[in-house]
PDB file of C-alpha atoms and ligand atoms in Angstrom:
ATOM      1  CA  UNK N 292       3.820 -27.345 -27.929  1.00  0.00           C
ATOM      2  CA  UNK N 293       7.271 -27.046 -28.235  1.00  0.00           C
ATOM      3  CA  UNK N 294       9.541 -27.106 -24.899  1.00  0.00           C
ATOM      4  CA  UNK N 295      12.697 -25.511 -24.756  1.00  0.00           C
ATOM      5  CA  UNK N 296      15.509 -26.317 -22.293  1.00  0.00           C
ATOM      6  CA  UNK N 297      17.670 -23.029 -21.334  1.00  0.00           C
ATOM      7  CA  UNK N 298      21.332 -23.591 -19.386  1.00  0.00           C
ATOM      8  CA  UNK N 299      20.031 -21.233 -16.914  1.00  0.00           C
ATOM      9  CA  UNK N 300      17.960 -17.865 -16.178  1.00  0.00           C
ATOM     10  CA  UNK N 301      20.058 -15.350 -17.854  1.00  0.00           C
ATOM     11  CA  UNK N 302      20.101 -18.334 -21.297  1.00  0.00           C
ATOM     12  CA  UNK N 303      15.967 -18.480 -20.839  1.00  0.00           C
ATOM     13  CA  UNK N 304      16.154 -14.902 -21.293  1.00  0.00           C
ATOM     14  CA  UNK N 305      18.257 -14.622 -23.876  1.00  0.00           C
ATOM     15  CA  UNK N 306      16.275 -17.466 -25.792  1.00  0.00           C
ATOM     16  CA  UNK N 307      12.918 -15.254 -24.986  1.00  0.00           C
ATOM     17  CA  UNK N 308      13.791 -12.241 -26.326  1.00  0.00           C
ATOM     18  CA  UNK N 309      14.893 -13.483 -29.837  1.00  0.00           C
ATOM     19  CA  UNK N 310      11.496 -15.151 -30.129  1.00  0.00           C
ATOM     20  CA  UNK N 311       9.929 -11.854 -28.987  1.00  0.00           C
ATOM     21  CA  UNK N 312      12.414  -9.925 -31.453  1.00  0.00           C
ATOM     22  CA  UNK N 313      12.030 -12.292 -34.794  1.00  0.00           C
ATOM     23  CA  UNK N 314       8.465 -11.882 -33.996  1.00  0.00           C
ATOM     24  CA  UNK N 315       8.848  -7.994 -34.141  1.00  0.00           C
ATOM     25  CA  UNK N 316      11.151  -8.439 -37.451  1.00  0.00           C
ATOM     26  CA  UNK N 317       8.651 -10.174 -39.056  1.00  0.00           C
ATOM     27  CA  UNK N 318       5.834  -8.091 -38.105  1.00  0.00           C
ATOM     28  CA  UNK N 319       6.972  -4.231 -37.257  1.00  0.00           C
ATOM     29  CA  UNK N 320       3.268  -3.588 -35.766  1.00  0.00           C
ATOM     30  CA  UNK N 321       3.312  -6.768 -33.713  1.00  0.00           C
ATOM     31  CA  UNK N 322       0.650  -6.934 -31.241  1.00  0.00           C
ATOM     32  CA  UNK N 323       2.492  -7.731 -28.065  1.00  0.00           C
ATOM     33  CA  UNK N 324       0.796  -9.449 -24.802  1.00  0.00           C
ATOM     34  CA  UNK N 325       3.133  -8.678 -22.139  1.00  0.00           C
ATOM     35  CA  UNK N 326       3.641 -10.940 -18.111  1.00  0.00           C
ATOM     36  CA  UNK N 327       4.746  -9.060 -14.862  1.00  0.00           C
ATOM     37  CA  UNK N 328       6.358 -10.543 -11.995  1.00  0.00           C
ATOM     38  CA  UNK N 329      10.096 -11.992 -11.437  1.00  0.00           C
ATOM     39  CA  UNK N 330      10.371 -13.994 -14.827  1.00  0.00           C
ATOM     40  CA  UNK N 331       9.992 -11.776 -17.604  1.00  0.00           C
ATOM     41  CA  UNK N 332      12.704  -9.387 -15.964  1.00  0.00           C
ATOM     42  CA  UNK N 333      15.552 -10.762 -17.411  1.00  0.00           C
ATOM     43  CA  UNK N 334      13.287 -10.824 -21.017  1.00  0.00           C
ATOM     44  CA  UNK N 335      12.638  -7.294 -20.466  1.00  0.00           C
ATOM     45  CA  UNK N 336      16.509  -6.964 -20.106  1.00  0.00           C
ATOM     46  CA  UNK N 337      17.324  -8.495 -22.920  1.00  0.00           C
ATOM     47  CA  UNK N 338      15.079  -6.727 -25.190  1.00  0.00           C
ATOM     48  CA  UNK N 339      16.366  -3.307 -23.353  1.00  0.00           C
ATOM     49  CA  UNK N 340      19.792  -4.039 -24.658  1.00  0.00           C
ATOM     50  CA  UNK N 341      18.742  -5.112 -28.306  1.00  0.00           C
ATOM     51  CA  UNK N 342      16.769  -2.042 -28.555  1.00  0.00           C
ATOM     52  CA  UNK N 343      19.872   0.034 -27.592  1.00  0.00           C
ATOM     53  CA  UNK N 344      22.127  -2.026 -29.773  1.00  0.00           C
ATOM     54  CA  UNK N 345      19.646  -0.819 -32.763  1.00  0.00           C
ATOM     55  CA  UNK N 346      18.235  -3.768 -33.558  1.00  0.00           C
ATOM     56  CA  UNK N 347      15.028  -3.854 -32.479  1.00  0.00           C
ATOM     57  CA  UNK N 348      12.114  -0.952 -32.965  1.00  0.00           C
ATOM     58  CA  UNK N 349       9.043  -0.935 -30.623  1.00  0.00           C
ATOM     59  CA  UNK N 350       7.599   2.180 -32.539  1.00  0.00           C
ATOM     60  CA  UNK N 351       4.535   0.417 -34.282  1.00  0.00           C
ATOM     61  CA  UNK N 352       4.545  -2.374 -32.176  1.00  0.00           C
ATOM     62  CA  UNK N 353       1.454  -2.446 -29.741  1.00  0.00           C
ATOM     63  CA  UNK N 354       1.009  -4.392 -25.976  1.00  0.00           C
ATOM     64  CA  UNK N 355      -1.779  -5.705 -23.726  1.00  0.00           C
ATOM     65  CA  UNK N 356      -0.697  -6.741 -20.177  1.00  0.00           C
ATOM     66  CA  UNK N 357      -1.973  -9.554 -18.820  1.00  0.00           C
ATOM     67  CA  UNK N 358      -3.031  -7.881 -15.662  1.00  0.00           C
ATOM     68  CA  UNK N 359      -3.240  -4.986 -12.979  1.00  0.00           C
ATOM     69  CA  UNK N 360      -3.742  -5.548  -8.985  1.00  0.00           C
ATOM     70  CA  UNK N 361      -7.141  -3.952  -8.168  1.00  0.00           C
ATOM     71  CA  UNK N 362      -7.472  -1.003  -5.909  1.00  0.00           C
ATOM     72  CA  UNK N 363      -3.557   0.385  -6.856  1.00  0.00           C
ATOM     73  CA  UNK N 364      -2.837   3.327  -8.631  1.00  0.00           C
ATOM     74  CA  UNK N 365      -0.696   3.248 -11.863  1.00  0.00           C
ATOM     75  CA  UNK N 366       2.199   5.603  -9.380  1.00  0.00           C
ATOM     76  CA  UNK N 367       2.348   2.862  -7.071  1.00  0.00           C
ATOM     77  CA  UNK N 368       5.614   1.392  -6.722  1.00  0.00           C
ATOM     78  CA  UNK N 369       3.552  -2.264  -6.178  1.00  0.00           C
ATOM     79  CA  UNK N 370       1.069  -1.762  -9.638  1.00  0.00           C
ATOM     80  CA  UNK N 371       1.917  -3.121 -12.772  1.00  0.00           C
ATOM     81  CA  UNK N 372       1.589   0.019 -14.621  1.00  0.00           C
ATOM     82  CA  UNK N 373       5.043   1.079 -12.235  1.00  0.00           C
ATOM     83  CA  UNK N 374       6.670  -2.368 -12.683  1.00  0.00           C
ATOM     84  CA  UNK N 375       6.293  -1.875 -16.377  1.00  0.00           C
ATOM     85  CA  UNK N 376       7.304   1.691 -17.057  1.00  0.00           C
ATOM     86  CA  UNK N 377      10.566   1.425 -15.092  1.00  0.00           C
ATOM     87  CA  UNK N 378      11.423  -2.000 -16.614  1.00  0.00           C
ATOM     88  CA  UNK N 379      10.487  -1.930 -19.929  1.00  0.00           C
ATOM     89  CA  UNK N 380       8.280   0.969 -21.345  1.00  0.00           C
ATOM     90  CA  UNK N 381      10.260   4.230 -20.308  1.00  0.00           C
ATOM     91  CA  UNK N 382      13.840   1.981 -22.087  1.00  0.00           C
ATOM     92  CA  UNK N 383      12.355   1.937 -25.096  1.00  0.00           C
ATOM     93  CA  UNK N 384      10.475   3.586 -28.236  1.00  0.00           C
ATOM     94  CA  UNK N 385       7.099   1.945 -27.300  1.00  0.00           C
ATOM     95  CA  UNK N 386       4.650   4.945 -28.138  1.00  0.00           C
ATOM     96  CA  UNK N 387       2.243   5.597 -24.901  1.00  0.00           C
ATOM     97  CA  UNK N 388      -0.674   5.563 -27.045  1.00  0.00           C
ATOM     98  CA  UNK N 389       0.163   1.974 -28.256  1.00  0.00           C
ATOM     99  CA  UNK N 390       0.821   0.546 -24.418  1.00  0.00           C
ATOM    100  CA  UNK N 391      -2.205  -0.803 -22.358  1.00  0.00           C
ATOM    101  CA  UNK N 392      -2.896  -2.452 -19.204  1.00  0.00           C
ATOM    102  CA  UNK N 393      -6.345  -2.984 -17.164  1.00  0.00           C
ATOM    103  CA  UNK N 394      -6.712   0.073 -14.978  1.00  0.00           C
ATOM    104  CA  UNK N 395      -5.849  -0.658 -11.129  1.00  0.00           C
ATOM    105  CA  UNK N 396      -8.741   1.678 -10.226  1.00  0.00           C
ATOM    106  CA  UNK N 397     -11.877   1.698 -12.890  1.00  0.00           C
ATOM    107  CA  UNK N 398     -14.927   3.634 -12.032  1.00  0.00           C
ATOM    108  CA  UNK N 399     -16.699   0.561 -13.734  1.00  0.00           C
ATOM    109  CA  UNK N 400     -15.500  -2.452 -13.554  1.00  0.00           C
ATOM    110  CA  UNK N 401     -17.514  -4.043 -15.818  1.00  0.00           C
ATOM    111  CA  UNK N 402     -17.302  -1.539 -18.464  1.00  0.00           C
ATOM    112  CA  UNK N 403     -13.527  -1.336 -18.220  1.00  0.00           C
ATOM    113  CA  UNK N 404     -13.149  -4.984 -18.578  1.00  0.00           C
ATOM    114  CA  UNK N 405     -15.147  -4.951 -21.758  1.00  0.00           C
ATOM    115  CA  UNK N 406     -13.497  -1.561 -23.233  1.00  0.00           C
ATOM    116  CA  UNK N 407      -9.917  -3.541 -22.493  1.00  0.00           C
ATOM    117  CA  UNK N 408     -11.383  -6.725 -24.547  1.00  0.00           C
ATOM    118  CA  UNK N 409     -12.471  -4.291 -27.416  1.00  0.00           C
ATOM    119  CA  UNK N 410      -8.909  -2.360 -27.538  1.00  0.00           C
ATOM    120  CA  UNK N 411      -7.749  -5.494 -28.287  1.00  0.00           C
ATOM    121  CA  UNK N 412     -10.151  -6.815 -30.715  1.00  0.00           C
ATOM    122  CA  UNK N 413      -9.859  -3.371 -32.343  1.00  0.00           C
ATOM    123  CA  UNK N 414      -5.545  -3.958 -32.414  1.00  0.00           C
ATOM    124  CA  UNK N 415      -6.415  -6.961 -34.677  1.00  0.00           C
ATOM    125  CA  UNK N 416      -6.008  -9.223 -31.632  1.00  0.00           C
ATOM    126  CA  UNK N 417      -2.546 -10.826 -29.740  1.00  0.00           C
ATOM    127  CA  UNK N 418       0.044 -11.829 -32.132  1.00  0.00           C
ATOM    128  CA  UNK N 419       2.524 -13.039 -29.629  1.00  0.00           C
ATOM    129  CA  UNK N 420       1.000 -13.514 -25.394  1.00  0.00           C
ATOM    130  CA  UNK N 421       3.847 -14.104 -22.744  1.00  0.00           C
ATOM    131  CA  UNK N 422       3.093 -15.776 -19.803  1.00  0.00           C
ATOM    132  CA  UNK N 423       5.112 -16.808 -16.794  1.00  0.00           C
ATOM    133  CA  UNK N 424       3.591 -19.705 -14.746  1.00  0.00           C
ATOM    134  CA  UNK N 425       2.268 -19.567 -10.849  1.00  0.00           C
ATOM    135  CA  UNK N 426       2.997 -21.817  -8.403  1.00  0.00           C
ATOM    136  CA  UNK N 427       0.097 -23.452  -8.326  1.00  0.00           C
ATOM    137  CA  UNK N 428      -0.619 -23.109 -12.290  1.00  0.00           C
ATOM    138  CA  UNK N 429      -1.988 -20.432 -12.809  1.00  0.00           C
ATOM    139  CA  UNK N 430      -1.342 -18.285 -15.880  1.00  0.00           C
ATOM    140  CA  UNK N 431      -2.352 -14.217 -15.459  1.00  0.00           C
ATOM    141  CA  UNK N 432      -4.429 -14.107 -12.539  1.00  0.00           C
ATOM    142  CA  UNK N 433      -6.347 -17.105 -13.954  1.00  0.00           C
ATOM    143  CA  UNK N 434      -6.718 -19.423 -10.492  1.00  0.00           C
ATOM    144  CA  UNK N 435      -7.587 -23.231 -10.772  1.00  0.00           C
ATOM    145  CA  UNK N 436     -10.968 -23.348 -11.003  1.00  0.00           C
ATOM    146  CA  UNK N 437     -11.278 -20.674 -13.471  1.00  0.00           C
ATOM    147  CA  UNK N 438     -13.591 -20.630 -16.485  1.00  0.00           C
ATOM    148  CA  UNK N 439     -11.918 -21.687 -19.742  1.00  0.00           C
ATOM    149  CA  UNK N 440     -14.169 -19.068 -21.921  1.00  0.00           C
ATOM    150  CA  UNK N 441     -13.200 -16.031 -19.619  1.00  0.00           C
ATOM    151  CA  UNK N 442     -12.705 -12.594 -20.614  1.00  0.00           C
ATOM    152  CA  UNK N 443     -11.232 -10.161 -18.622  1.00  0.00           C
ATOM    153  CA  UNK N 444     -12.593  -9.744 -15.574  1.00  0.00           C
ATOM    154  CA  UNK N 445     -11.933  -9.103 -12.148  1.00  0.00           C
ATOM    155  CA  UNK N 446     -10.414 -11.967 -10.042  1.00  0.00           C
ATOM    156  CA  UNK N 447     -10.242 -12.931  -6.328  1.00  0.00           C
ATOM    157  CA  UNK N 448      -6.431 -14.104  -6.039  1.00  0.00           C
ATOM    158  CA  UNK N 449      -6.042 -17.842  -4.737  1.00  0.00           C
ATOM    159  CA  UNK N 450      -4.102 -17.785  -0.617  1.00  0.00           C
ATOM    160  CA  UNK N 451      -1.413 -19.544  -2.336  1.00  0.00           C
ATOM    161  CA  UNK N 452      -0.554 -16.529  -4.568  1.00  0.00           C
ATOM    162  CA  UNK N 453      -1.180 -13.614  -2.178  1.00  0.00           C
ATOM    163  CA  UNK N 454       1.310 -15.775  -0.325  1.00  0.00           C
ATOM    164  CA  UNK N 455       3.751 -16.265  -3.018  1.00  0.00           C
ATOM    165  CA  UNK N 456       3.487 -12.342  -4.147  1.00  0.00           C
ATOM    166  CA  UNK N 457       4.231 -10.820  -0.739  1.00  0.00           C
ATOM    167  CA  UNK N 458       7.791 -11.066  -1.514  1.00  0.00           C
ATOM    168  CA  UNK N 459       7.290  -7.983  -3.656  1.00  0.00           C
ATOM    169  CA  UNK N 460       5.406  -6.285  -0.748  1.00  0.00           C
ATOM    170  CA  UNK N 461       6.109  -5.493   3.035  1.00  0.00           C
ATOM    171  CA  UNK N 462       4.403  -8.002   4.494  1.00  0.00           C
ATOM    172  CA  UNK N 463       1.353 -10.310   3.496  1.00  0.00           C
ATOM    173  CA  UNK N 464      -1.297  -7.855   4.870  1.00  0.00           C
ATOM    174  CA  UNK N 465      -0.234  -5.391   1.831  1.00  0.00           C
ATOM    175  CA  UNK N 466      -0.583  -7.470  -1.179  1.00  0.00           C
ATOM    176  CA  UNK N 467      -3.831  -6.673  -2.509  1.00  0.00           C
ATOM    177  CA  UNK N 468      -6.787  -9.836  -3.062  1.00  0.00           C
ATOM    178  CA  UNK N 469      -7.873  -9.024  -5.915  1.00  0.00           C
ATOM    179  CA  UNK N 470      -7.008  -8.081  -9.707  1.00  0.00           C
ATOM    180  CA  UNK N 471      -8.325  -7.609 -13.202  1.00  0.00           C
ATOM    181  CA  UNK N 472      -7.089 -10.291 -14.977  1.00  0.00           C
ATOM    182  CA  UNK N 473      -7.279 -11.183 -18.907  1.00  0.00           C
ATOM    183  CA  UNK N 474      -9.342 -14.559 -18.833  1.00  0.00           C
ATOM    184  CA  UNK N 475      -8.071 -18.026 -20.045  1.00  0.00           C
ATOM    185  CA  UNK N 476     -10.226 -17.520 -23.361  1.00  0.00           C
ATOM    186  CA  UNK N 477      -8.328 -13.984 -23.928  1.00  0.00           C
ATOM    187  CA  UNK N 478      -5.071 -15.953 -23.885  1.00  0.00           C
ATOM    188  CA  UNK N 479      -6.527 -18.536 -25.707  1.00  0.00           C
ATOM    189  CA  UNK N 480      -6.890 -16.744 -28.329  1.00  0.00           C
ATOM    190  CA  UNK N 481      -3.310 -15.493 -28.902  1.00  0.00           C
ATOM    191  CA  UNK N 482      -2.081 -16.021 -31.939  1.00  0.00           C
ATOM    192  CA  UNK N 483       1.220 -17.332 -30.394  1.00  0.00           C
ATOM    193  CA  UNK N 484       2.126 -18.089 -26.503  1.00  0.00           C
ATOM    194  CA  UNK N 485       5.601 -17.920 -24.983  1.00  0.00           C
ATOM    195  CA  UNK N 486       5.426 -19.452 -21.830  1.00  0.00           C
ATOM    196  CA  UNK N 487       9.162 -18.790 -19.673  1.00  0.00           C
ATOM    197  CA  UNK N 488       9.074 -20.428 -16.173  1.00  0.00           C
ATOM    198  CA  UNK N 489      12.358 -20.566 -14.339  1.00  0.00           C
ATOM    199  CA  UNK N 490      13.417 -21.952 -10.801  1.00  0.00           C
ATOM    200  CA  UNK N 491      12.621 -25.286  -8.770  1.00  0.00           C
ATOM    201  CA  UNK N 492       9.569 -23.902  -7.110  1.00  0.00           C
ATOM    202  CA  UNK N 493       7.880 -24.194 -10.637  1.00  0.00           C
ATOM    203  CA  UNK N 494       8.812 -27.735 -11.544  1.00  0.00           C
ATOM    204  CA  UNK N 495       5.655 -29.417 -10.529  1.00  0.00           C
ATOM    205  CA  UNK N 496       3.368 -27.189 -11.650  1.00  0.00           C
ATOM    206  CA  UNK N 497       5.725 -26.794 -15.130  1.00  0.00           C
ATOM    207  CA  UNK N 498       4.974 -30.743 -14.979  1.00  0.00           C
ATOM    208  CA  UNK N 499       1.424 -30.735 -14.232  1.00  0.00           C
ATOM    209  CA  UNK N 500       0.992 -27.789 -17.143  1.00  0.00           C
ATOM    210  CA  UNK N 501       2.986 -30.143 -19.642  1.00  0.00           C
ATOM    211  CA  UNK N 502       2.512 -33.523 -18.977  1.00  0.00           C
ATOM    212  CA  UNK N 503      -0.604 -33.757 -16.869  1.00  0.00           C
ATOM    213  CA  UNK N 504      -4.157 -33.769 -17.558  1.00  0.00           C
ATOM    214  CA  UNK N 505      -6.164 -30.830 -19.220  1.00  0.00           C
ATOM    215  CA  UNK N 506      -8.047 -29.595 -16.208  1.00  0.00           C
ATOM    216  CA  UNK N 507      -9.158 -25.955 -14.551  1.00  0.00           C
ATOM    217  CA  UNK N 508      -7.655 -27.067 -11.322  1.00  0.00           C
ATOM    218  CA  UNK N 509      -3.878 -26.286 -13.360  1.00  0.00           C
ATOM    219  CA  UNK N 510      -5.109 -23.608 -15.614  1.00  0.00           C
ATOM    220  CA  UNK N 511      -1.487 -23.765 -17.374  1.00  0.00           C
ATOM    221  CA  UNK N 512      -2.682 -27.268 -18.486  1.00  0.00           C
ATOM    222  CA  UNK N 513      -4.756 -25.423 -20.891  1.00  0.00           C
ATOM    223  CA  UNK N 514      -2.199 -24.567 -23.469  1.00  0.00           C
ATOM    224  CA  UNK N 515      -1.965 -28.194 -24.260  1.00  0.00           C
ATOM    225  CA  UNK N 516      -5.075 -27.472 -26.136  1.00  0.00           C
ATOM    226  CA  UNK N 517      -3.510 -24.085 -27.930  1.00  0.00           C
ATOM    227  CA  UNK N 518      -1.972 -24.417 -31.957  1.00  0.00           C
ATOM    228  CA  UNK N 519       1.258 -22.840 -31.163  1.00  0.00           C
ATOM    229  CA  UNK N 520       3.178 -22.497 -27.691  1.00  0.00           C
ATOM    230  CA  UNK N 521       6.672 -22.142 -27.241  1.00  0.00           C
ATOM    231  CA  UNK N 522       7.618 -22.907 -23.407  1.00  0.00           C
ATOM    232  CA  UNK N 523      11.090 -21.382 -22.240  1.00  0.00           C
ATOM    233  CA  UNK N 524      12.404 -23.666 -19.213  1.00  0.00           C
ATOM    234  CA  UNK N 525      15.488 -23.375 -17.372  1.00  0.00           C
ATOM    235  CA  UNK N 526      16.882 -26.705 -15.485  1.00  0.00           C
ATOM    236  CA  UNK N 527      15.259 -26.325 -12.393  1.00  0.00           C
ATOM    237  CA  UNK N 528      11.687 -25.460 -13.559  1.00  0.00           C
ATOM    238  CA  UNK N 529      12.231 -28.717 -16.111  1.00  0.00           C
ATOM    239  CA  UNK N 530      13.378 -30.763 -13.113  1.00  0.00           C
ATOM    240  CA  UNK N 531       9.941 -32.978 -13.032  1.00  0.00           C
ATOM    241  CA  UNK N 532       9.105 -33.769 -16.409  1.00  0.00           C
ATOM    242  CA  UNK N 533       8.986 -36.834 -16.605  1.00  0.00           C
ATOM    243  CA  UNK N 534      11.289 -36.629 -19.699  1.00  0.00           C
ATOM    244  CA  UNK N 535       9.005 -38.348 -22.204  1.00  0.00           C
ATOM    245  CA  UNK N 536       8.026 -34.311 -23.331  1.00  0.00           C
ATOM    246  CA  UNK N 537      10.202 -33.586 -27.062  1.00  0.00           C
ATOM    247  CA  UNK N 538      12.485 -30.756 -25.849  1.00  0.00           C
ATOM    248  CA  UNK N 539      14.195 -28.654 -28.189  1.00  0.00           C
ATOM    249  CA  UNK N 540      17.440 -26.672 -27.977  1.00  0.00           C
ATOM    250  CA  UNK N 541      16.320 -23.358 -30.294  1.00  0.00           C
ATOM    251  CA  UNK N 542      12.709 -21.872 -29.659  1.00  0.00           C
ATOM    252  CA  UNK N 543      11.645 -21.724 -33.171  1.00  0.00           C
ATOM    253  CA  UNK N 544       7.684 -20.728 -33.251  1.00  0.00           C
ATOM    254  CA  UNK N 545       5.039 -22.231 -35.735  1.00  0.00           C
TER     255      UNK N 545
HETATM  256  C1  LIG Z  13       2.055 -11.662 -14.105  1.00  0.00           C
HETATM  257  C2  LIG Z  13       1.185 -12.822 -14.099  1.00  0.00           C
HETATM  258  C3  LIG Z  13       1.426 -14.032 -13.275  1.00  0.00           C
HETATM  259  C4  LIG Z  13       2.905 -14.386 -13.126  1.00  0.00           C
HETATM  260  C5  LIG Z  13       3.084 -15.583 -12.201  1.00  0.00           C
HETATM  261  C6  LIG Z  13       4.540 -15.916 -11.978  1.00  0.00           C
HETATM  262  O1  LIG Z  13       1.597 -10.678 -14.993  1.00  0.00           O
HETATM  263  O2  LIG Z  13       0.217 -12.771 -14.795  1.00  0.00           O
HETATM  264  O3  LIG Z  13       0.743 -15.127 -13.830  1.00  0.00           O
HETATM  265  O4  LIG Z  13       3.448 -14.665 -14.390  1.00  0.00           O
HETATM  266  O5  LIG Z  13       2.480 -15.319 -10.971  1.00  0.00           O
HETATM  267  O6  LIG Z  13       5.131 -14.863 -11.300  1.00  0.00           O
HETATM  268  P1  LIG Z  13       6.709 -14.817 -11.067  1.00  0.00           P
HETATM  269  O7  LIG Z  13       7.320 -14.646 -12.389  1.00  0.00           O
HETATM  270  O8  LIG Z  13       6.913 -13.613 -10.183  1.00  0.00           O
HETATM  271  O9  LIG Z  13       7.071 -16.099 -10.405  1.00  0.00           O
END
């Protein structure tokens, strides 16, 4: 695991999106795992610009999100299909037919969770995952207490983070409890993980994920276990390490 200390937010997310774009460089028809949420905005930003500076090309690359709130539409302002088409998708020369995300609303829930699993499979599998971090450690909608050898499935979101996420929503009562979730063996099996976490309220479970024991009940703490993760942290998110953890300035990737 190699642990990268960023000045600050906007410095995290310049330091994320040259990973993401050397990655692309290297290989055009990257398969991409894409994160929602507040951390990976500044990424998305980032990559925005490059894109319109003409130096990066999304046209053969391909993306899995991690996740989709179940029961929302992809038009609603609060899904992930919305967050990601007016952040990221509609900027850039992504081709629709090489984006995907769970659906909010499957007929079959089952079936949708296993045709999701295939389409990746049948991309030649995650080349490059990016995660952001939960409060309480978890990574997608992956909750402590989660199997290790999940697919995607559908999830019952922990109090903690319906608690957490109702900043994005009018008030608590709207944010929904559930969500179809890649599982911990999906991101497992990532080729490559870049893990960004950013602010004080994720030092201790940034700490716990790093430096703590392998264990369900911080489903982060998994990665310890994964060939090749680059983790993006700014000052505040690295504030409890304990400081024994090899940081490095430059997030180069195996
Ligand atoms: C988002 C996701 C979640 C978030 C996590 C942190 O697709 O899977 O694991 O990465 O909840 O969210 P923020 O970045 O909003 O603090």
């Amino acid at each position: 695991m190699k642990i990268v200390l960023a000045r600050d937010y906007q410095h995290l997310s310049r330091l994320g999106a040259s990973l993401v774009t050397r990655a692309i460089k290297q290989k055009p028809n990257l398969v991409l795992g894409l994160a929602t949420g507040e951390t990976p905005l500044g990424l998305y930003q980032e990559l925005v610009k490059l894109y319109r500076q003409g130096n990066l090309d999304f046209s053969r690359v391909v993306t899995f999100n991690l996740d989709e709130y179940y029961g929302l539409p992809p038009d609603d302002p609060h899904s992930y299909h919305y967050y990601m088409e007016t952040n990221f998708f509609k900027h850039v020369n992504l081709r629709r037919e090489n984006v995907h995300l769970p659906p909010g609303r499957p007929e079959n829930v089952v079936a949708a969770c296993a045709a999701y699993e295939a389409a990746i499979a049948a991309a030649g599998g995650i080349d490059l995952q990016i995660l952001g971090i939960g409060q309480n450690g978890h990574i997608g909608f992956n909750e402590p207490g989660a199997a290790l050898n999940a697919t995607t499935h559908l999830v019952d979101l922990a109090p903690e983070t319906i608690l957490a996420n109702a900043r994005f929503f009018s008030c608590v009562e709207e944010v929904p409890r559930r969500a179809i979730s890649m599982g911990i063996g999906t991101i497992m099996k990532a080729r490559r993980i870049l893990l960004l976490a950013s602010g004080e309220d994720k030092a201790l479970a940034v700490a716990q994920a790093l430096e703590g024991p392998v264990t369900t009940r911080v489903p982060a703490s998994l990665l310890q276990l994964h060939p090749c993760v680059t983790v993006i942290l700014d000052r505040a998110a690295a504030g409890q390490l304990n400081g024994k953890t090899n940081r490095e300035e430059e997030p180069v990737c195996c």
